[in-house]
Amino acid sequence: MFRPKLPDAPPLPTVITQQHNSPAPVAPAGRPVTPYVGVGIGVVGAVVVVGVVLTALLAAVAISAVSVAIAAVVLRSLVSSTNKR
């Protein structure tokens, strides 16, 4: 009663067709790709190294800026407290 009704399967085709496969055309032999793959790996490595170095430099600049700002606040509070006395 609560079982779903499945649609009937479509009938299978009775006509058999044959396909003639012809070989794909062969590309002419050109220069080998192997030297370019080595260059590509070197370029990717260089880009990764440069990215890491630039990220480290950016982090160093940010840390230096924060420490200079903290030192400025401390010096300002010291100078302002001596002027009040």
PDB file of C-alpha atoms in Angstrom:
ATOM      1  CA  MET A   1       0.000   0.000   0.000  1.00  0.00           C
ATOM      2  CA  PHE A   2       2.793   2.453   0.910  1.00  0.00           C
ATOM      3  CA  ARG A   3       5.358   1.050  -1.529  1.00  0.00           C
ATOM      4  CA  PRO A   4       6.452   3.406  -4.310  1.00  0.00           C
ATOM      5  CA  LYS A   5       5.544   2.494  -7.855  1.00  0.00           C
ATOM      6  CA  LEU A   6       8.662   2.211  -9.990  1.00  0.00           C
ATOM      7  CA  PRO A   7       8.378   3.140 -13.660  1.00  0.00           C
ATOM      8  CA  ASP A   8       8.721   0.368 -16.183  1.00  0.00           C
ATOM      9  CA  ALA A   9      12.160  -0.001 -17.754  1.00  0.00           C
ATOM     10  CA  PRO A  10      12.306   1.223 -21.361  1.00  0.00           C
ATOM     11  CA  PRO A  11      12.762  -1.559 -23.908  1.00  0.00           C
ATOM     12  CA  LEU A  12      16.309  -2.176 -25.135  1.00  0.00           C
ATOM     13  CA  PRO A  13      17.034  -1.326 -28.784  1.00  0.00           C
ATOM     14  CA  THR A  14      17.171  -4.346 -31.023  1.00  0.00           C
ATOM     15  CA  VAL A  15      19.170  -2.726 -33.828  1.00  0.00           C
ATOM     16  CA  ILE A  16      22.925  -3.133 -33.467  1.00  0.00           C
ATOM     17  CA  THR A  17      25.041  -0.438 -35.043  1.00  0.00           C
ATOM     18  CA  GLN A  18      28.739  -0.725 -35.713  1.00  0.00           C
ATOM     19  CA  GLN A  19      31.081   2.180 -35.343  1.00  0.00           C
ATOM     20  CA  HIS A  20      34.209   2.400 -37.422  1.00  0.00           C
ATOM     21  CA  ASN A  21      37.043   3.763 -35.332  1.00  0.00           C
ATOM     22  CA  SER A  22      39.843   5.393 -37.224  1.00  0.00           C
ATOM     23  CA  PRO A  23      43.124   6.086 -35.444  1.00  0.00           C
ATOM     24  CA  ALA A  24      43.673   9.637 -34.278  1.00  0.00           C
ATOM     25  CA  PRO A  25      46.136  11.683 -36.306  1.00  0.00           C
ATOM     26  CA  VAL A  26      49.609  11.667 -34.837  1.00  0.00           C
ATOM     27  CA  ALA A  27      51.110  15.053 -34.023  1.00  0.00           C
ATOM     28  CA  PRO A  28      54.403  15.795 -35.720  1.00  0.00           C
ATOM     29  CA  ALA A  29      57.436  15.248 -33.547  1.00  0.00           C
ATOM     30  CA  GLY A  30      58.645  18.636 -32.319  1.00  0.00           C
ATOM     31  CA  ARG A  31      60.912  19.742 -29.558  1.00  0.00           C
ATOM     32  CA  PRO A  32      60.861  17.666 -26.369  1.00  0.00           C
ATOM     33  CA  VAL A  33      58.936  19.086 -23.421  1.00  0.00           C
ATOM     34  CA  THR A  34      61.286  17.729 -20.756  1.00  0.00           C
ATOM     35  CA  PRO A  35      63.569  20.818 -20.452  1.00  0.00           C
ATOM     36  CA  TYR A  36      60.541  23.075 -19.977  1.00  0.00           C
ATOM     37  CA  VAL A  37      59.171  20.928 -17.167  1.00  0.00           C
ATOM     38  CA  GLY A  38      62.428  21.357 -15.251  1.00  0.00           C
ATOM     39  CA  VAL A  39      62.285  25.115 -15.776  1.00  0.00           C
ATOM     40  CA  GLY A  40      58.657  25.167 -14.589  1.00  0.00           C
ATOM     41  CA  ILE A  41      59.524  23.376 -11.366  1.00  0.00           C
ATOM     42  CA  GLY A  42      62.379  25.810 -10.753  1.00  0.00           C
ATOM     43  CA  VAL A  43      60.104  28.789 -11.340  1.00  0.00           C
ATOM     44  CA  VAL A  44      57.475  27.426  -8.956  1.00  0.00           C
ATOM     45  CA  GLY A  45      60.145  26.863  -6.306  1.00  0.00           C
ATOM     46  CA  ALA A  46      61.482  30.396  -6.755  1.00  0.00           C
ATOM     47  CA  VAL A  47      57.994  31.894  -6.471  1.00  0.00           C
ATOM     48  CA  VAL A  48      57.345  29.945  -3.264  1.00  0.00           C
ATOM     49  CA  VAL A  49      60.675  31.028  -1.746  1.00  0.00           C
ATOM     50  CA  VAL A  50      60.101  34.676  -2.680  1.00  0.00           C
ATOM     51  CA  GLY A  51      56.595  34.506  -1.206  1.00  0.00           C
ATOM     52  CA  VAL A  52      57.884  33.097   2.065  1.00  0.00           C
ATOM     53  CA  VAL A  53      60.633  35.731   2.293  1.00  0.00           C
ATOM     54  CA  LEU A  54      58.229  38.593   1.570  1.00  0.00           C
ATOM     55  CA  THR A  55      55.761  37.281   4.134  1.00  0.00           C
ATOM     56  CA  ALA A  56      58.510  37.068   6.748  1.00  0.00           C
ATOM     57  CA  LEU A  57      59.635  40.611   5.972  1.00  0.00           C
ATOM     58  CA  LEU A  58      56.071  41.897   6.238  1.00  0.00           C
ATOM     59  CA  ALA A  59      55.652  40.178   9.604  1.00  0.00           C
ATOM     60  CA  ALA A  60      58.954  41.660  10.824  1.00  0.00           C
ATOM     61  CA  VAL A  61      57.880  45.165   9.797  1.00  0.00           C
ATOM     62  CA  ALA A  62      54.510  44.737  11.515  1.00  0.00           C
ATOM     63  CA  ILE A  63      56.108  43.520  14.751  1.00  0.00           C
ATOM     64  CA  SER A  64      58.610  46.387  14.658  1.00  0.00           C
ATOM     65  CA  ALA A  65      55.824  48.927  14.148  1.00  0.00           C
ATOM     66  CA  VAL A  66      53.854  47.551  17.093  1.00  0.00           C
ATOM     67  CA  SER A  67      56.891  47.616  19.368  1.00  0.00           C
ATOM     68  CA  VAL A  68      57.736  51.200  18.360  1.00  0.00           C
ATOM     69  CA  ALA A  69      54.131  52.240  19.023  1.00  0.00           C
ATOM     70  CA  ILE A  70      54.212  50.643  22.477  1.00  0.00           C
ATOM     71  CA  ALA A  71      57.540  52.328  23.254  1.00  0.00           C
ATOM     72  CA  ALA A  72      56.084  55.686  22.153  1.00  0.00           C
ATOM     73  CA  VAL A  73      53.079  55.268  24.433  1.00  0.00           C
ATOM     74  CA  VAL A  74      55.291  54.358  27.388  1.00  0.00           C
ATOM     75  CA  LEU A  75      57.648  57.300  26.795  1.00  0.00           C
ATOM     76  CA  ARG A  76      54.701  59.653  26.382  1.00  0.00           C
ATOM     77  CA  SER A  77      53.210  58.543  29.685  1.00  0.00           C
ATOM     78  CA  LEU A  78      56.588  58.928  31.419  1.00  0.00           C
ATOM     79  CA  VAL A  79      57.124  62.418  30.025  1.00  0.00           C
ATOM     80  CA  SER A  80      53.580  63.543  30.836  1.00  0.00           C
ATOM     81  CA  SER A  81      53.831  62.219  34.387  1.00  0.00           C
ATOM     82  CA  THR A  82      57.081  64.160  35.034  1.00  0.00           C
ATOM     83  CA  ASN A  83      55.543  67.401  33.734  1.00  0.00           C
ATOM     84  CA  LYS A  84      52.634  67.129  36.167  1.00  0.00           C
ATOM     85  CA  ARG A  85      54.878  66.930  39.228  1.00  0.00           C
TER      86      ARG A  85
END
